[in-house]
Amino acid sequence: MKYQTCDWLGKWKNFESYINSDDPYLEKAWQDAEAAAGKMPMFQGGAKKFWQKVCVTVTPENPHVLGGWNITAADAALCIEWLAEDGTSLGSSIYHLNSVLEKGLEGRENFLFVAEDAAPDWAFRCLLAMEPMPQRGSYQNGGLLSHLHFQYAPQPEALFDPETKKLRNPMWYATMCEDAKTVLEQCNIVRALHRLPVWEKLPEK
């Protein structure tokens, strides 16, 4: 896995907003996901209930449901602004790649970023994240929105055991999606996560 700054830049939206949306097309996408859930073991209790449980972004240190990120380049590092649901800033910092966790979320390599000059108890000081996939902007050529799973905490040892390198909470799948331009792109993320064919256009109501 190769870290590339360009894969992270831009606006990101918390997947919880997809889960809790009352948009009729997203509701239809979730209905289809529920119908397909029985075929996938991890969704036996319901697709939406699964994601509501694992995608939470509130932590003991951060009482706010996240709205998303604004990420800009800072030379080879990332400047990440953390946003609340209403778009207000929860703070920002310059993040440097600290290390790579060989078996993180989904058993894949994960990047550990640490914020420079941040207070040791700041909720967002450490960010553990999968590589964004697919590349940002793929939706412009018919692909899916770029998305990733992540965890965060003030200290890395809160995320994984420093000796064994095992995640403290392997079922915490907070998720960010590339800020979508259309509802169709949002619906297709929901459908793709449940192995459903993506829509070429929004269905008729």
GROMACS .gro file of C-alpha atoms in nm, residues 105-200:
model
   96
  105LEU     CA    1  -0.966  -0.263   0.963
  106GLU     CA    2  -1.084  -0.541   0.727
  107GLY     CA    3  -0.753  -0.715   0.804
  108ARG     CA    4  -0.580  -0.477   0.565
  109GLU     CA    5  -0.289  -0.241   0.604
  110ASN     CA    6  -0.402   0.082   0.769
  111PHE     CA    7  -0.228   0.418   0.790
  112LEU     CA    8  -0.170   0.577   1.130
  113PHE     CA    9  -0.160   0.957   1.113
  114VAL     CA   10  -0.067   1.173   1.412
  115ALA     CA   11  -0.146   1.544   1.442
  116GLU     CA   12   0.149   1.768   1.504
  117ASP     CA   13   0.148   2.007   1.802
  118ALA     CA   14  -0.191   1.874   1.919
  119ALA     CA   15  -0.274   1.834   2.285
  120PRO     CA   16  -0.222   1.471   2.396
  121ASP     CA   17  -0.587   1.446   2.501
  122TRP     CA   18  -0.735   1.595   2.180
  123ALA     CA   19  -1.005   1.359   2.051
  124PHE     CA   20  -0.875   1.368   1.693
  125ARG     CA   21  -0.501   1.355   1.758
  126CYS     CA   22  -0.455   1.006   1.606
  127LEU     CA   23  -0.629   0.884   1.292
  128LEU     CA   24  -0.615   0.522   1.179
  129ALA     CA   25  -0.755   0.480   0.830
  130MET     CA   26  -0.774   0.251   0.534
  131GLU     CA   27  -0.651   0.368   0.197
  132PRO     CA   28  -0.932   0.553   0.011
  133MET     CA   29  -1.085   0.338  -0.263
  134PRO     CA   30  -1.141   0.374  -0.548
  135GLN     CA   31  -0.938   0.680  -0.642
  136ARG     CA   32  -1.110   1.012  -0.584
  137GLY     CA   33  -1.308   1.127  -0.885
  138SER     CA   34  -1.369   0.775  -1.018
  139TYR     CA   35  -1.743   0.852  -1.016
  140GLN     CA   36  -1.682   1.098  -1.301
  141ASN     CA   37  -1.604   0.800  -1.522
  142GLY     CA   38  -1.887   0.580  -1.402
  143GLY     CA   39  -1.715   0.446  -1.090
  144LEU     CA   40  -1.806   0.466  -0.725
  145LEU     CA   41  -1.739   0.747  -0.483
  146SER     CA   42  -1.409   0.708  -0.302
  147HIS     CA   43  -1.465   0.592   0.056
  148LEU     CA   44  -1.274   0.460   0.354
  149HIS     CA   45  -1.312   0.319   0.705
  150PHE     CA   46  -1.137   0.485   0.998
  151GLN     CA   47  -1.096   0.513   1.373
  152TYR     CA   48  -0.959   0.795   1.587
  153ALA     CA   49  -0.842   0.860   1.943
  154PRO     CA   50  -0.610   1.084   2.142
  155GLN     CA   51  -0.341   0.815   2.165
  156PRO     CA   52  -0.253   0.523   1.932
  157GLU     CA   53  -0.265   0.271   2.215
  158ALA     CA   54  -0.635   0.347   2.248
  159LEU     CA   55  -0.677   0.217   1.892
  160PHE     CA   56  -0.452  -0.090   1.900
  161ASP     CA   57  -0.236  -0.286   2.140
  162PRO     CA   58   0.122  -0.158   2.101
  163GLU     CA   59   0.263  -0.506   2.156
  164THR     CA   60   0.034  -0.730   1.951
  165LYS     CA   61  -0.080  -0.457   1.707
  166LYS     CA   62  -0.436  -0.588   1.735
  167LEU     CA   63  -0.724  -0.343   1.714
  168ARG     CA   64  -0.894  -0.261   2.042
  169ASN     CA   65  -1.231  -0.247   1.863
  170PRO     CA   66  -1.217  -0.438   1.532
  171MET     CA   67  -1.589  -0.378   1.470
  172TRP     CA   68  -1.573   0.001   1.476
  173TYR     CA   69  -1.609   0.097   1.111
  174ALA     CA   70  -1.657   0.473   1.107
  175THR     CA   71  -1.677   0.561   0.737
  176MET     CA   72  -1.618   0.863   0.517
  177CYS     CA   73  -1.731   0.902   0.157
  178GLU     CA   74  -1.611   1.147  -0.102
  179ASP     CA   75  -1.853   1.438  -0.088
  180ALA     CA   76  -2.115   1.337  -0.345
  181LYS     CA   77  -2.248   1.569  -0.610
  182THR     CA   78  -2.566   1.368  -0.668
  183VAL     CA   79  -2.803   1.141  -0.476
  184LEU     CA   80  -2.742   0.872  -0.739
  185GLU     CA   81  -2.377   0.848  -0.636
  186GLN     CA   82  -2.478   0.820  -0.271
  187CYS     CA   83  -2.730   0.547  -0.349
  188ASN     CA   84  -2.471   0.349  -0.541
  189ILE     CA   85  -2.236   0.341  -0.242
  190VAL     CA   86  -2.516   0.184  -0.034
  191ARG     CA   87  -2.591  -0.064  -0.311
  192ALA     CA   88  -2.227  -0.155  -0.373
  193LEU     CA   89  -2.165  -0.220  -0.003
  194HIS     CA   90  -2.440  -0.481  -0.020
  195ARG     CA   91  -2.326  -0.637  -0.349
  196LEU     CA   92  -2.618  -0.500  -0.542
  197PRO     CA   93  -2.580  -0.375  -0.901
  198VAL     CA   94  -2.538   0.001  -0.912
  199TRP     CA   95  -2.805   0.217  -1.070
  200GLU     CA   96  -2.734   0.391  -1.399
   0.00000   0.00000   0.00000
